[in-house]
Amino acid sequence: QQALDRGGEVHLPAGLYRIGRTLRIGSDTRLRLAPGAVIRLADGAGPAAGAGGFLLTNRDPAVGDRNIAVEGGVWDGNNPGNPRGPDGPRDSYTGVALNFTKVRGLVLRGLTVRDPESFFLRIGETRDFAVEDMSLEAPHARPNQDGVHLGGFCGNGAIRRIRGVG
């Protein structure tokens, strides 16, 4: 998270990275993961974080961010270790792997998203975006496992070459 807080170009080498809370990426940041880099939500981290229990989201979804790029790597929601609880309270865990809201200039390229509890990718109120060359892997199928979910007020975007596995 500290590297993402600095912004600019962030490179993550190969390895397994277990995260206990949501990673937040801000404006004018490019995150590049090496082949073999795996970001995995630690057991119990999603439900413990409530509604903010994502693998990755933009830093300021209330106001918005700009020029965010994420390239490569495996993003593992570890749904067996992060079961979704009952729906209802505003802060219940949604099980969404990657979540971006109010971003202008979003690029997601070459990612593998694996094992979310619900949506693989959710984008809302985002303009000028590209989602390309992604693999969505579901070794543990769950109800409501949408691939790419676009919410309202998205525009000027392209979604290309998405592959579903599992």
Coordinates of N, CA and C in Angstrom, one line a residue:
Q1 N 0.8 -1.2 0.0 CA 0.0 0.0 0.0 C 0.9 1.3 0.0
Q2 N 2.0 1.2 0.7 CA 2.9 2.4 0.8 C 3.4 2.8 -0.6
A3 N 3.7 1.8 -1.5 CA 4.1 2.1 -2.8 C 3.0 2.7 -3.6
L4 N 1.8 2.2 -3.5 CA 0.7 2.8 -4.2 C 0.4 4.2 -3.7
D5 N 0.6 4.5 -2.4 CA 0.4 5.8 -1.9 C 1.3 6.9 -2.5
R6 N 2.5 6.4 -2.9 CA 3.5 7.4 -3.5 C 3.0 7.7 -5.0
G7 N 2.3 6.8 -5.6 CA 1.8 7.0 -7.0 C 2.9 6.8 -8.0
G8 N 2.7 7.3 -9.2 CA 3.6 7.1 -10.3 C 3.6 5.7 -10.8
E9 N 4.8 5.2 -11.2 CA 5.0 3.8 -11.7 C 5.3 2.9 -10.5
V10 N 4.5 1.9 -10.3 CA 4.8 0.9 -9.2 C 4.9 -0.5 -9.9
H11 N 6.0 -1.1 -9.6 CA 6.3 -2.5 -10.1 C 6.3 -3.5 -9.0
L12 N 5.6 -4.6 -9.2 CA 5.5 -5.6 -8.1 C 6.2 -6.9 -8.7
P13 N 7.2 -7.4 -8.1 CA 7.9 -8.6 -8.6 C 7.1 -9.8 -8.4
A14 N 7.5 -10.9 -9.0 CA 6.8 -12.2 -8.8 C 6.8 -12.6 -7.3
G15 N 5.8 -13.3 -6.9 CA 5.7 -13.8 -5.5 C 4.2 -13.8 -5.1
L16 N 3.9 -14.4 -4.0 CA 2.6 -14.4 -3.4 C 2.5 -13.3 -2.3
Y17 N 1.5 -12.5 -2.5 CA 1.3 -11.4 -1.6 C -0.1 -11.5 -1.0
R18 N -0.2 -11.9 0.3 CA -1.5 -12.0 1.0 C -1.8 -10.6 1.6
I19 N -3.0 -10.1 1.3 CA -3.4 -8.8 1.8 C -4.5 -9.0 2.8
G20 N -4.4 -8.2 3.9 CA -5.5 -8.3 4.9 C -6.5 -7.1 4.9
R21 N -6.3 -6.3 3.9 CA -7.3 -5.2 3.7 C -7.2 -4.7 2.2
T22 N -8.2 -4.0 1.8 CA -8.3 -3.5 0.4 C -7.1 -2.6 0.1
L23 N -6.5 -2.9 -1.1 CA -5.5 -2.0 -1.7 C -6.2 -0.9 -2.4
R24 N -5.7 0.4 -2.2 CA -6.3 1.5 -2.9 C -5.3 2.2 -3.8
I25 N -5.7 2.4 -5.0 CA -4.8 3.0 -6.0 C -5.4 4.4 -6.4
G26 N -4.5 5.4 -6.4 CA -4.9 6.8 -6.6 C -4.6 7.3 -8.0
S27 N -5.0 8.5 -8.2 CA -4.8 9.1 -9.5 C -3.3 9.1 -10.0
D28 N -3.2 9.1 -11.3 CA -1.9 9.1 -11.9 C -0.9 8.1 -11.5
T29 N -1.5 6.8 -11.3 CA -0.7 5.7 -10.9 C -0.8 4.5 -11.8
R30 N 0.3 3.9 -12.2 CA 0.3 2.7 -13.0 C 1.0 1.6 -12.2
L31 N 0.2 0.5 -12.0 CA 0.7 -0.6 -11.2 C 0.9 -1.8 -12.2
R32 N 2.1 -2.2 -12.2 CA 2.5 -3.3 -13.1 C 3.0 -4.5 -12.3
L33 N 2.3 -5.6 -12.5 CA 2.7 -6.9 -11.8 C 3.5 -7.8 -12.7
A34 N 4.6 -8.3 -12.2 CA 5.4 -9.2 -13.0 C 4.6 -10.5 -13.2
P35 N 4.9 -11.3 -14.3 CA 4.4 -12.6 -14.4 C 4.8 -13.4 -13.1
G36 N 3.8 -14.1 -12.5 CA 4.1 -14.9 -11.3 C 3.7 -14.1 -10.1
A37 N 3.3 -12.8 -10.2 CA 2.9 -12.1 -9.0 C 1.4 -12.4 -8.7
V38 N 1.1 -12.8 -7.5 CA -0.2 -13.1 -7.1 C -0.6 -12.3 -5.9
I39 N -1.7 -11.5 -6.0 CA -2.3 -10.8 -4.8 C -3.5 -11.6 -4.4
R40 N -3.4 -12.1 -3.1 CA -4.5 -13.0 -2.6 C -5.1 -12.4 -1.3
L41 N -6.4 -12.3 -1.3 CA -7.1 -11.8 -0.1 C -7.0 -12.9 1.0
A42 N -6.4 -12.5 2.1 CA -6.1 -13.4 3.2 C -7.4 -14.0 3.8
D43 N -7.4 -15.2 4.4 CA -8.6 -15.7 5.0 C -9.2 -14.8 5.9
G44 N -10.5 -14.5 5.8 CA -11.3 -13.7 6.7 C -11.1 -12.2 6.5
A45 N -10.3 -11.8 5.5 CA -10.0 -10.3 5.3 C -11.2 -9.6 4.7
G46 N -11.9 -10.3 3.8 CA -13.1 -9.7 3.1 C -14.2 -9.3 4.1
P47 N -14.7 -10.3 4.8 CA -15.8 -10.1 5.7 C -15.4 -9.1 6.8
A48 N -14.1 -9.2 7.3 CA -13.6 -8.3 8.3 C -13.7 -6.8 7.9
A49 N -13.5 -6.6 6.5 CA -13.4 -5.2 6.0 C -14.8 -4.7 5.7
G50 N -15.9 -5.5 5.7 CA -17.2 -5.0 5.4 C -17.3 -4.7 4.0
A51 N -18.0 -3.6 3.7 CA -18.3 -3.2 2.3 C -17.1 -2.8 1.5
G52 N -16.0 -2.5 2.2 CA -14.8 -2.1 1.5 C -13.8 -3.3 1.3
G53 N -14.3 -4.5 1.4 CA -13.5 -5.7 1.3 C -13.2 -6.1 -0.1
F54 N -12.5 -5.3 -0.8 CA -12.1 -5.7 -2.2 C -10.6 -6.0 -2.2
L55 N -10.2 -6.6 -3.3 CA -8.7 -6.8 -3.5 C -8.1 -5.4 -3.9
L56 N -8.8 -4.7 -4.8 CA -8.3 -3.4 -5.2 C -9.4 -2.5 -5.6
T57 N -9.3 -1.2 -5.2 CA -10.3 -0.2 -5.6 C -9.5 1.1 -5.8
N58 N -10.2 2.1 -6.3 CA -9.6 3.4 -6.4 C -9.7 4.2 -5.1
R59 N -8.7 5.0 -4.9 CA -8.5 5.7 -3.6 C -9.7 6.5 -3.2
D60 N -10.3 7.3 -4.1 CA -11.3 8.3 -3.7 C -12.6 8.1 -4.5
P61 N -13.4 7.0 -4.2 CA -14.6 6.8 -5.0 C -15.7 7.8 -4.8
A62 N -15.6 8.5 -3.7 CA -16.7 9.6 -3.5 C -16.5 10.8 -4.4
V63 N -15.2 11.2 -4.6 CA -14.9 12.4 -5.4 C -14.5 12.0 -6.8
G64 N -13.7 10.9 -6.9 CA -13.2 10.4 -8.2 C -11.7 10.5 -8.3
D65 N -11.2 9.7 -9.2 CA -9.8 9.6 -9.5 C -9.6 9.7 -11.0
R66 N -8.4 9.8 -11.5 CA -8.1 9.9 -12.9 C -6.8 9.2 -13.2
N67 N -6.7 8.7 -14.4 CA -5.5 8.1 -15.0 C -4.9 7.0 -14.1
I68 N -5.7 5.9 -14.0 CA -5.2 4.7 -13.2 C -5.0 3.6 -14.2
A69 N -3.9 2.9 -14.1 CA -3.6 1.7 -15.0 C -3.1 0.6 -14.1
V70 N -3.7 -0.6 -14.3 CA -3.2 -1.8 -13.6 C -3.0 -2.9 -14.7
E71 N -1.8 -3.5 -14.7 CA -1.4 -4.4 -15.7 C -0.8 -5.6 -15.1
G72 N -1.3 -6.8 -15.5 CA -0.7 -8.1 -15.2 C -1.1 -8.6 -13.8
G73 N -0.6 -9.8 -13.5 CA -0.7 -10.4 -12.2 C -2.0 -11.2 -12.1
V74 N -2.1 -12.0 -11.0 CA -3.2 -12.7 -10.6 C -3.8 -12.1 -9.4
W75 N -5.1 -11.8 -9.4 CA -5.8 -11.2 -8.3 C -6.8 -12.2 -7.8
D76 N -6.5 -12.8 -6.6 CA -7.2 -13.9 -6.1 C -8.1 -13.5 -4.9
G77 N -9.4 -13.6 -5.1 CA -10.4 -13.3 -4.0 C -10.5 -14.3 -3.0
N78 N -9.9 -15.5 -3.2 CA -9.9 -16.6 -2.2 C -11.3 -16.8 -1.6
N79 N -12.3 -17.0 -2.4 CA -13.7 -17.1 -1.9 C -13.9 -18.2 -0.8
P80 N -13.1 -19.4 -0.9 CA -13.3 -20.3 0.2 C -12.9 -19.8 1.6
G81 N -12.0 -18.8 1.6 CA -11.5 -18.2 2.8 C -12.2 -16.9 3.2
N82 N -13.1 -16.5 2.3 CA -13.9 -15.2 2.5 C -15.3 -15.4 2.0
P83 N -16.1 -16.2 2.7 CA -17.5 -16.4 2.3 C -18.3 -15.2 2.6
R84 N -19.2 -15.0 1.7 CA -20.1 -13.8 1.8 C -21.2 -14.1 2.8
G85 N -21.4 -13.2 3.7 CA -22.4 -13.3 4.8 C -23.8 -12.9 4.2
P86 N -24.8 -12.9 5.1 CA -26.1 -12.5 4.7 C -26.2 -11.1 4.2
D87 N -26.9 -10.9 3.1 CA -27.1 -9.5 2.6 C -28.0 -8.7 3.6
G88 N -27.8 -7.4 3.6 CA -28.7 -6.6 4.4 C -28.0 -5.4 4.9
P89 N -27.2 -5.5 5.9 CA -26.6 -4.2 6.4 C -25.8 -3.5 5.4
R90 N -25.7 -2.2 5.4 CA -25.0 -1.4 4.4 C -23.5 -1.8 4.4
D91 N -23.0 -2.3 5.5 CA -21.5 -2.6 5.5 C -21.2 -4.1 5.3
S92 N -22.2 -4.9 4.8 CA -21.9 -6.3 4.6 C -20.9 -6.5 3.5
Y93 N -20.2 -7.6 3.6 CA -19.2 -7.9 2.6 C -19.8 -8.3 1.3
T94 N -19.4 -7.6 0.2 CA -20.1 -7.9 -1.1 C -19.4 -9.0 -1.9
G95 N -18.1 -9.3 -1.6 CA -17.4 -10.3 -2.3 C -16.9 -9.9 -3.7
V96 N -16.9 -8.6 -4.0 CA -16.4 -8.1 -5.3 C -14.8 -8.1 -5.3
A97 N -14.2 -8.6 -6.3 CA -12.8 -8.6 -6.4 C -12.1 -7.2 -6.6
L98 N -12.5 -6.7 -7.8 CA -11.9 -5.4 -8.2 C -13.1 -4.4 -8.4
N99 N -13.0 -3.2 -7.8 CA -14.1 -2.3 -7.8 C -13.5 -0.9 -8.1
F100 N -14.1 -0.2 -9.1 CA -13.7 1.1 -9.5 C -14.9 2.0 -9.7
T101 N -14.9 3.2 -9.0 CA -16.0 4.1 -9.1 C -15.5 5.5 -9.3
K102 N -16.1 6.2 -10.3 CA -15.8 7.6 -10.6 C -14.3 7.7 -11.0
V103 N -13.9 6.9 -12.0 CA -12.5 7.1 -12.5 C -12.6 7.6 -13.9
R104 N -11.8 8.6 -14.3 CA -11.7 9.0 -15.6 C -10.3 8.6 -16.1
G105 N -10.3 7.7 -17.1 CA -9.0 7.2 -17.6 C -8.6 5.9 -16.8
L106 N -9.3 4.9 -16.9 CA -9.0 3.6 -16.3 C -8.6 2.6 -17.3
V107 N -7.4 1.9 -17.1 CA -6.9 0.9 -17.9 C -6.6 -0.4 -17.1
L108 N -7.3 -1.5 -17.4 CA -7.0 -2.8 -16.8 C -6.6 -3.7 -17.9
R109 N -5.4 -4.2 -17.9 CA -4.9 -5.0 -19.0 C -4.1 -6.2 -18.5
G110 N -4.4 -7.4 -19.1 CA -3.6 -8.5 -18.8 C -3.7 -9.1 -17.4
L111 N -4.8 -8.9 -16.8 CA -5.0 -9.4 -15.4 C -5.7 -10.8 -15.5
T112 N -5.4 -11.6 -14.5 CA -6.2 -12.8 -14.2 C -6.9 -12.5 -12.9
V113 N -8.2 -12.6 -12.9 CA -9.0 -12.4 -11.6 C -9.6 -13.8 -11.3
R114 N -9.3 -14.2 -10.1 CA -9.6 -15.6 -9.7 C -10.4 -15.6 -8.4
D115 N -11.4 -16.4 -8.4 CA -12.1 -16.8 -7.1 C -12.8 -15.7 -6.3
P116 N -13.5 -14.8 -7.0 CA -14.2 -13.8 -6.1 C -15.4 -14.5 -5.5
E117 N -16.0 -13.9 -4.5 CA -17.2 -14.4 -3.9 C -18.4 -13.9 -4.7
S118 N -18.3 -12.8 -5.4 CA -19.3 -12.3 -6.3 C -18.7 -11.8 -7.6
F119 N -18.8 -10.5 -7.9 CA -18.4 -9.9 -9.2 C -16.8 -10.0 -9.3
F120 N -16.4 -10.3 -10.5 CA -14.9 -10.3 -10.8 C -14.5 -8.8 -10.8
L121 N -15.2 -8.0 -11.6 CA -14.9 -6.6 -11.8 C -16.2 -5.8 -11.8
R122 N -16.2 -4.8 -11.0 CA -17.4 -3.8 -11.0 C -16.9 -2.4 -11.2
I123 N -17.5 -1.8 -12.2 CA -17.1 -0.4 -12.6 C -18.3 0.4 -12.6
G124 N -18.3 1.6 -12.0 CA -19.4 2.5 -12.0 C -19.0 3.9 -12.2
E125 N -19.8 4.7 -12.8 CA -19.6 6.1 -13.0 C -18.2 6.4 -13.5
T126 N -17.7 5.6 -14.5 CA -16.3 5.7 -15.0 C -16.4 6.0 -16.5
R127 N -15.5 6.9 -16.9 CA -15.4 7.3 -18.3 C -14.0 7.1 -18.8
D128 N -14.0 6.9 -20.1 CA -12.7 6.7 -20.8 C -11.9 5.5 -20.3
F129 N -12.5 4.4 -20.4 CA -11.8 3.2 -19.8 C -11.6 2.1 -20.8
A130 N -10.6 1.2 -20.5 CA -10.3 0.1 -21.3 C -10.1 -1.1 -20.4
V131 N -10.8 -2.2 -20.7 CA -10.6 -3.5 -19.9 C -10.2 -4.5 -21.0
E132 N -9.0 -5.0 -21.0 CA -8.5 -5.8 -22.1 C -7.7 -7.0 -21.6
D133 N -7.8 -8.1 -22.4 CA -7.0 -9.3 -22.2 C -7.0 -9.8 -20.8
M134 N -8.2 -10.0 -20.3 CA -8.4 -10.5 -19.0 C -8.8 -11.9 -19.0
S135 N -8.4 -12.7 -17.9 CA -8.9 -14.0 -17.7 C -9.7 -14.0 -16.4
L136 N -10.9 -14.6 -16.4 CA -11.7 -14.6 -15.2 C -11.8 -16.1 -14.8
E137 N -11.3 -16.5 -13.7 CA -11.2 -17.9 -13.3 C -12.1 -18.2 -12.1
A138 N -12.9 -19.2 -12.2 CA -13.8 -19.6 -11.1 C -13.7 -21.0 -10.7
P139 N -12.6 -21.4 -10.1 CA -12.5 -22.8 -9.6 C -13.5 -23.2 -8.5
H140 N -14.1 -22.1 -7.8 CA -15.1 -22.4 -6.8 C -16.3 -21.5 -7.2
A141 N -17.2 -22.0 -7.9 CA -18.4 -21.3 -8.4 C -19.3 -20.8 -7.3
R142 N -19.8 -19.6 -7.3 CA -20.7 -19.0 -6.3 C -21.8 -18.4 -7.0
P143 N -23.0 -18.2 -6.3 CA -24.1 -17.4 -6.9 C -23.6 -16.0 -7.2
N144 N -24.2 -15.4 -8.2 CA -23.9 -14.0 -8.6 C -22.5 -13.7 -8.9
Q145 N -21.8 -14.6 -9.5 CA -20.4 -14.4 -9.9 C -20.4 -13.7 -11.3
D146 N -20.8 -12.5 -11.3 CA -20.8 -11.7 -12.6 C -19.3 -11.5 -13.0
G147 N -19.1 -11.5 -14.4 CA -17.8 -11.3 -14.9 C -17.4 -9.8 -14.8
V148 N -17.8 -9.0 -15.7 CA -17.6 -7.6 -15.7 C -19.0 -6.9 -15.5
H149 N -19.1 -6.2 -14.5 CA -20.4 -5.5 -14.1 C -20.2 -4.0 -14.3
L150 N -20.9 -3.4 -15.2 CA -20.9 -2.0 -15.4 C -22.1 -1.4 -14.8
G151 N -21.9 -0.5 -13.8 CA -23.0 0.2 -13.2 C -23.3 1.5 -14.0
G152 N -24.2 2.3 -13.5 CA -24.7 3.5 -14.2 C -23.6 4.5 -14.5
F153 N -23.8 5.3 -15.5 CA -23.0 6.5 -15.8 C -21.6 6.1 -16.3
C154 N -21.4 4.9 -16.9 CA -20.2 4.6 -17.5 C -20.2 5.0 -19.0
G155 N -19.1 5.4 -19.5 CA -19.1 5.8 -20.9 C -17.8 5.9 -21.5
N156 N -17.7 5.9 -22.9 CA -16.5 5.9 -23.6 C -15.5 4.9 -23.2
G157 N -16.0 3.6 -23.1 CA -15.2 2.5 -22.7 C -15.1 1.4 -23.7
A158 N -14.1 0.6 -23.5 CA -14.0 -0.6 -24.4 C -13.6 -1.8 -23.5
I159 N -14.3 -2.9 -23.8 CA -14.1 -4.2 -23.1 C -13.7 -5.2 -24.2
R160 N -12.5 -5.7 -24.2 CA -12.1 -6.6 -25.2 C -11.3 -7.8 -24.7
R161 N -11.5 -8.9 -25.4 CA -10.8 -10.2 -25.1 C -10.8 -10.6 -23.6
I162 N -12.0 -10.9 -23.2 CA -12.2 -11.4 -21.8 C -12.5 -12.9 -22.0
R163 N -11.8 -13.7 -21.1 CA -11.9 -15.1 -21.2 C -12.4 -15.7 -19.9
G164 N -13.4 -16.5 -19.9 CA -13.9 -17.1 -18.7 C -13.4 -18.6 -18.5
V165 N -12.9 -18.9 -17.4 CA -12.3 -20.3 -17.1 C -13.0 -20.8 -15.8
G166 N -13.4 -22.1 -15.9 CA -13.9 -22.7 -14.7 C -15.4 -23.0 -14.7

